[in-house]
Tab-separated table of C-alpha atoms and ligand atoms in Angstrom:
chain	number	residue	atom	x	y	z
Z	5	UNK	CA	124.333	-39.828	-75.780
Z	6	UNK	CA	121.516	-39.795	-78.364
Z	7	UNK	CA	118.316	-41.467	-77.056
Z	8	UNK	CA	118.750	-44.298	-79.574
Z	9	UNK	CA	121.289	-45.343	-82.190
Z	10	UNK	CA	119.578	-48.212	-83.970
Z	11	UNK	CA	116.109	-48.889	-85.341
Z	12	UNK	CA	115.732	-51.580	-82.669
Z	13	UNK	CA	116.396	-49.070	-79.874
Z	14	UNK	CA	113.700	-46.883	-81.413
Z	15	UNK	CA	111.290	-49.816	-81.675
Z	16	UNK	CA	111.898	-50.719	-78.019
Z	17	UNK	CA	111.315	-47.099	-77.015
Z	18	UNK	CA	107.941	-47.079	-78.796
Z	19	UNK	CA	106.983	-50.442	-77.302
Z	20	UNK	CA	107.811	-49.211	-73.777
Z	21	UNK	CA	105.668	-46.115	-74.326
Z	22	UNK	CA	102.750	-48.164	-75.592
Z	23	UNK	CA	102.737	-51.164	-73.267
Z	24	UNK	CA	101.606	-51.677	-69.689
Z	25	UNK	CA	102.003	-54.601	-67.359
Z	26	UNK	CA	99.193	-57.072	-68.101
Z	27	UNK	CA	98.950	-56.412	-71.852
Z	28	UNK	CA	98.791	-59.141	-74.498
Z	29	UNK	CA	101.489	-59.002	-77.203
Z	30	UNK	CA	102.605	-61.082	-80.179
Z	31	UNK	CA	106.150	-61.455	-81.529
Z	32	UNK	CA	105.518	-62.687	-85.088
Z	33	UNK	CA	109.232	-63.371	-85.774
Z	34	UNK	CA	110.876	-64.700	-82.580
Z	35	UNK	CA	114.322	-65.374	-84.066
Z	36	UNK	CA	116.781	-65.704	-81.183
Z	37	UNK	CA	114.186	-64.397	-78.728
Z	38	UNK	CA	115.680	-61.012	-77.832
Z	39	UNK	CA	112.537	-59.066	-78.736
Z	40	UNK	CA	110.293	-61.736	-77.183
Z	41	UNK	CA	112.259	-61.376	-73.936
Z	42	UNK	CA	112.002	-57.581	-74.040
Z	43	UNK	CA	108.224	-57.850	-74.539
Z	44	UNK	CA	107.849	-60.448	-71.777
Z	45	UNK	CA	109.810	-58.306	-69.312
Z	46	UNK	CA	107.601	-55.339	-70.205
Z	47	UNK	CA	104.136	-56.923	-69.925
Z	48	UNK	CA	104.655	-59.720	-67.370
Z	49	UNK	CA	105.104	-58.329	-63.878
Z	50	UNK	CA	107.085	-60.214	-61.232
Z	51	UNK	CA	103.899	-61.875	-59.940
Z	52	UNK	CA	102.912	-62.659	-63.536
Z	53	UNK	CA	99.229	-62.781	-62.626
Z	54	UNK	CA	98.259	-61.117	-65.903
Z	55	UNK	CA	99.697	-60.463	-69.346
Z	56	UNK	CA	100.279	-62.725	-72.303
Z	57	UNK	CA	103.143	-63.169	-74.745
Z	58	UNK	CA	102.666	-65.147	-77.960
Z	59	UNK	CA	105.754	-65.919	-80.046
Z	60	UNK	CA	105.724	-67.309	-83.569
Z	61	UNK	CA	108.543	-68.440	-85.840
Z	62	UNK	CA	108.615	-70.682	-88.886
Z	63	UNK	CA	111.989	-72.177	-87.853
Z	64	UNK	CA	112.227	-74.801	-85.121
Z	65	UNK	CA	115.716	-73.524	-84.260
Z	66	UNK	CA	114.320	-70.044	-83.583
Z	67	UNK	CA	111.668	-71.390	-81.259
Z	68	UNK	CA	114.299	-73.466	-79.425
Z	69	UNK	CA	116.654	-70.477	-79.112
Z	70	UNK	CA	113.806	-68.270	-77.883
Z	71	UNK	CA	112.666	-70.851	-75.335
Z	72	UNK	CA	116.221	-71.312	-74.036
Z	73	UNK	CA	116.686	-67.535	-73.597
Z	74	UNK	CA	113.324	-67.069	-71.872
Z	75	UNK	CA	113.936	-70.023	-69.543
Z	76	UNK	CA	117.217	-68.439	-68.481
Z	77	UNK	CA	115.828	-64.938	-67.917
Z	78	UNK	CA	112.211	-65.336	-66.733
Z	79	UNK	CA	110.656	-66.858	-63.650
Z	80	UNK	CA	108.597	-70.057	-64.065
Z	81	UNK	CA	105.438	-68.012	-63.454
Z	82	UNK	CA	106.350	-65.552	-66.194
Z	83	UNK	CA	107.274	-68.394	-68.524
Z	84	UNK	CA	103.834	-69.930	-68.001
Z	85	UNK	CA	102.347	-66.841	-69.670
Z	86	UNK	CA	104.487	-67.201	-72.812
Z	87	UNK	CA	103.190	-69.377	-75.663
Z	88	UNK	CA	105.551	-70.234	-78.520
Z	89	UNK	CA	104.380	-71.552	-81.899
Z	90	UNK	CA	106.510	-73.114	-84.611
Z	91	UNK	CA	104.647	-72.180	-87.789
Z	92	UNK	CA	104.279	-69.316	-90.233
Z	93	UNK	CA	102.831	-66.034	-88.974
Z	94	UNK	CA	100.451	-66.212	-91.913
Z	95	UNK	CA	98.057	-67.601	-89.283
Z	96	UNK	CA	97.775	-66.297	-85.734
Z	97	UNK	CA	97.223	-68.970	-83.072
Z	98	UNK	CA	93.788	-69.077	-81.471
Z	99	UNK	CA	95.078	-67.835	-78.107
Z	100	UNK	CA	96.048	-64.538	-79.786
Z	101	UNK	CA	92.518	-64.170	-81.142
Z	102	UNK	CA	90.937	-64.587	-77.695
Z	103	UNK	CA	92.618	-61.489	-76.203
Z	104	UNK	CA	92.708	-57.798	-77.140
Z	105	UNK	CA	96.241	-57.678	-78.526
Z	106	UNK	CA	98.076	-54.413	-77.780
Z	107	UNK	CA	101.164	-54.923	-79.925
Z	108	UNK	CA	102.239	-57.234	-82.741
Z	109	UNK	CA	105.898	-56.998	-83.737
Z	110	UNK	CA	107.759	-58.137	-86.837
Z	111	UNK	CA	111.527	-58.045	-87.131
Z	112	UNK	CA	111.806	-59.067	-90.771
Z	113	UNK	CA	114.663	-60.825	-92.538
Z	114	UNK	CA	116.606	-63.922	-91.527
Z	115	UNK	CA	117.711	-65.443	-88.241
Z	116	UNK	CA	120.902	-63.706	-87.061
Z	117	UNK	CA	123.675	-66.287	-87.351
Z	118	UNK	CA	121.342	-68.661	-89.258
Z	119	UNK	CA	120.530	-69.609	-92.870
Z	120	UNK	CA	120.155	-66.364	-94.844
Z	121	UNK	CA	117.911	-68.056	-97.419
Z	122	UNK	CA	115.250	-68.630	-94.728
Z	123	UNK	CA	114.093	-65.038	-94.781
Z	124	UNK	CA	110.642	-63.521	-94.429
Z	125	UNK	CA	108.862	-63.255	-97.815
Z	126	UNK	CA	106.860	-60.409	-99.335
Z	127	UNK	CA	103.579	-62.255	-99.896
Z	128	UNK	CA	103.364	-64.016	-96.513
Z	129	UNK	CA	104.526	-60.899	-94.645
Z	130	UNK	CA	101.852	-58.774	-96.328
Z	131	UNK	CA	99.151	-61.340	-95.656
Z	132	UNK	CA	100.189	-61.627	-92.026
Z	133	UNK	CA	100.337	-57.853	-91.469
Z	134	UNK	CA	96.852	-57.480	-92.988
Z	135	UNK	CA	95.580	-60.068	-90.484
Z	136	UNK	CA	97.479	-58.340	-87.672
Z	137	UNK	CA	95.677	-55.082	-88.461
Z	138	UNK	CA	92.367	-56.911	-88.112
Z	139	UNK	CA	93.100	-58.262	-84.638
Z	140	UNK	CA	94.976	-55.378	-83.047
Z	141	UNK	CA	93.116	-53.633	-80.186
Z	142	UNK	CA	92.162	-49.932	-80.404
Z	143	UNK	CA	95.230	-47.858	-79.427
Z	144	UNK	CA	97.332	-50.934	-80.104
Z	145	UNK	CA	100.021	-51.074	-82.771
Z	146	UNK	CA	101.804	-53.180	-85.339
Z	147	UNK	CA	105.564	-52.566	-85.341
Z	148	UNK	CA	107.642	-53.704	-88.319
Z	149	UNK	CA	111.397	-53.419	-88.723
Z	150	UNK	CA	112.368	-53.606	-92.403
Z	151	UNK	CA	115.744	-54.570	-93.875
Z	152	UNK	CA	116.076	-53.266	-97.448
Z	153	UNK	CA	119.760	-54.295	-97.668
Z	154	UNK	CA	118.838	-57.576	-99.453
Z	155	UNK	CA	116.556	-58.065	-102.477
Z	156	UNK	CA	113.566	-59.691	-100.739
Z	157	UNK	CA	113.840	-57.176	-97.896
Z	158	UNK	CA	113.814	-54.220	-100.292
Z	159	UNK	CA	110.671	-55.549	-101.962
Z	160	UNK	CA	109.073	-56.234	-98.579
Z	161	UNK	CA	109.700	-52.664	-97.465
Z	162	UNK	CA	108.320	-51.159	-100.699
Z	163	UNK	CA	105.158	-53.299	-100.524
Z	164	UNK	CA	104.586	-52.625	-96.830
Z	165	UNK	CA	104.983	-48.865	-97.285
Z	166	UNK	CA	102.578	-48.914	-100.241
Z	167	UNK	CA	100.010	-50.890	-98.239
Z	168	UNK	CA	100.328	-48.655	-95.160
Z	169	UNK	CA	100.154	-45.394	-97.096
Z	170	UNK	CA	96.678	-46.438	-98.212
Z	171	UNK	CA	95.364	-47.044	-94.658
Z	172	UNK	CA	92.428	-44.809	-93.678
Z	173	UNK	CA	93.835	-41.866	-91.627
Z	174	UNK	CA	90.581	-41.795	-89.632
Z	175	UNK	CA	91.444	-45.226	-88.294
Z	176	UNK	CA	95.245	-45.466	-88.363
Z	177	UNK	CA	98.317	-43.395	-87.518
Z	178	UNK	CA	101.233	-44.576	-89.618
Z	179	UNK	CA	104.860	-43.496	-89.237
Z	180	UNK	CA	108.070	-44.655	-90.892
Z	181	UNK	CA	111.505	-43.876	-89.401
Z	182	UNK	CA	114.708	-44.362	-91.320
Z	183	UNK	CA	118.323	-43.200	-91.007
Z	184	UNK	CA	118.757	-40.858	-93.965
Z	185	UNK	CA	122.556	-40.762	-93.872
Z	186	UNK	CA	123.118	-44.554	-93.801
Z	187	UNK	CA	122.809	-46.521	-97.040
Z	188	UNK	CA	120.122	-49.256	-97.217
Z	189	UNK	CA	119.509	-48.677	-93.547
Z	190	UNK	CA	116.903	-50.694	-91.651
Z	191	UNK	CA	113.758	-48.775	-90.867
Z	192	UNK	CA	110.810	-48.889	-88.494
Z	193	UNK	CA	107.236	-48.879	-89.753
Z	194	UNK	CA	104.805	-48.243	-86.884
Z	195	UNK	CA	101.051	-48.514	-87.419
Z	196	UNK	CA	98.817	-47.511	-84.533
Z	197	UNK	CA	95.058	-48.069	-84.400
Z	198	UNK	CA	92.990	-45.093	-83.303
Z	199	UNK	CA	90.043	-45.286	-80.928
Z	200	UNK	CA	86.943	-45.135	-83.097
Z	201	UNK	CA	84.103	-42.913	-81.932
U	314	SAM	C1	115.452	-61.072	-88.063
U	314	SAM	S1	114.884	-62.580	-87.389
U	314	SAM	C2	114.037	-62.061	-85.937
U	314	SAM	C3	114.961	-61.636	-84.820
U	314	SAM	C4	114.290	-61.622	-83.468
U	314	SAM	N1	113.270	-60.616	-83.358
U	314	SAM	C5	115.268	-61.508	-82.324
U	314	SAM	O1	115.112	-60.634	-81.439
U	314	SAM	O2	116.221	-62.310	-82.290
U	314	SAM	C6	113.570	-63.048	-88.468
U	314	SAM	C7	112.893	-64.353	-88.103
U	314	SAM	O3	111.715	-64.478	-88.913
U	314	SAM	C8	111.464	-65.845	-89.105
U	314	SAM	N2	110.512	-66.049	-90.197
U	314	SAM	C9	110.735	-66.028	-91.530
U	314	SAM	N3	109.574	-66.237	-92.209
U	314	SAM	C10	108.604	-66.409	-91.268
U	314	SAM	C11	107.202	-66.672	-91.330
U	314	SAM	N4	106.554	-66.788	-92.505
U	314	SAM	N5	106.521	-66.819	-90.178
U	314	SAM	C12	107.161	-66.704	-88.978
U	314	SAM	N6	108.486	-66.454	-88.853
U	314	SAM	C13	109.199	-66.295	-89.985
U	314	SAM	C14	112.855	-66.424	-89.360
U	314	SAM	O4	112.866	-67.804	-89.111
U	314	SAM	C15	113.713	-65.619	-88.383
U	314	SAM	O5	113.893	-66.329	-87.181
């Protein structure tokens, strides 16, 4: 078995390597809550006496789906450390600004099984990622899964790659992983902040 077969497996592998119990994380596109749940199970221990998960989605349905999934899978204590916000990720909620955030994740595109016109958009995604880079803790990361199989997604990926290629290598490690033998395949852009001396 290969260690991963989709970009999401790879993203989860990176997140597991980066995160510890007690970390603060943000899911900037909750969708149906699968990534939010994965993050919560990674940073909120059974006692849930530390750690923070912030979830954001512009669609009420996504927030409802995420809440329903988390309520089913997490303990009440763990759930008390998850904060969900129904607005655009163009602004990060204050609670995310009060903690050193270790990881901010974006899974771009539209809600699986939902309205395909309600997709993430180039300008708001870029603005949000720029803000994410400002708040991420040293040795923390911003993880972005891109979907170039639709027009807005292709433009999003091109703009994000252009922006990240220009990041100062003294301050940032940037990698981009893509399946080369699959057409228009999703890809993972991973931007990690170095410790500054
Ligand atoms: C591909 S889905 C995310 C899937 C999710 N990570 C999961 O595990 O189910 C993309 C989500 O981004 C949301 N979205 C689109 N534009 C947004 C914005 N400006 N701010 C926050 N969320 C947005 C959509 O509503 C949709 O739920």
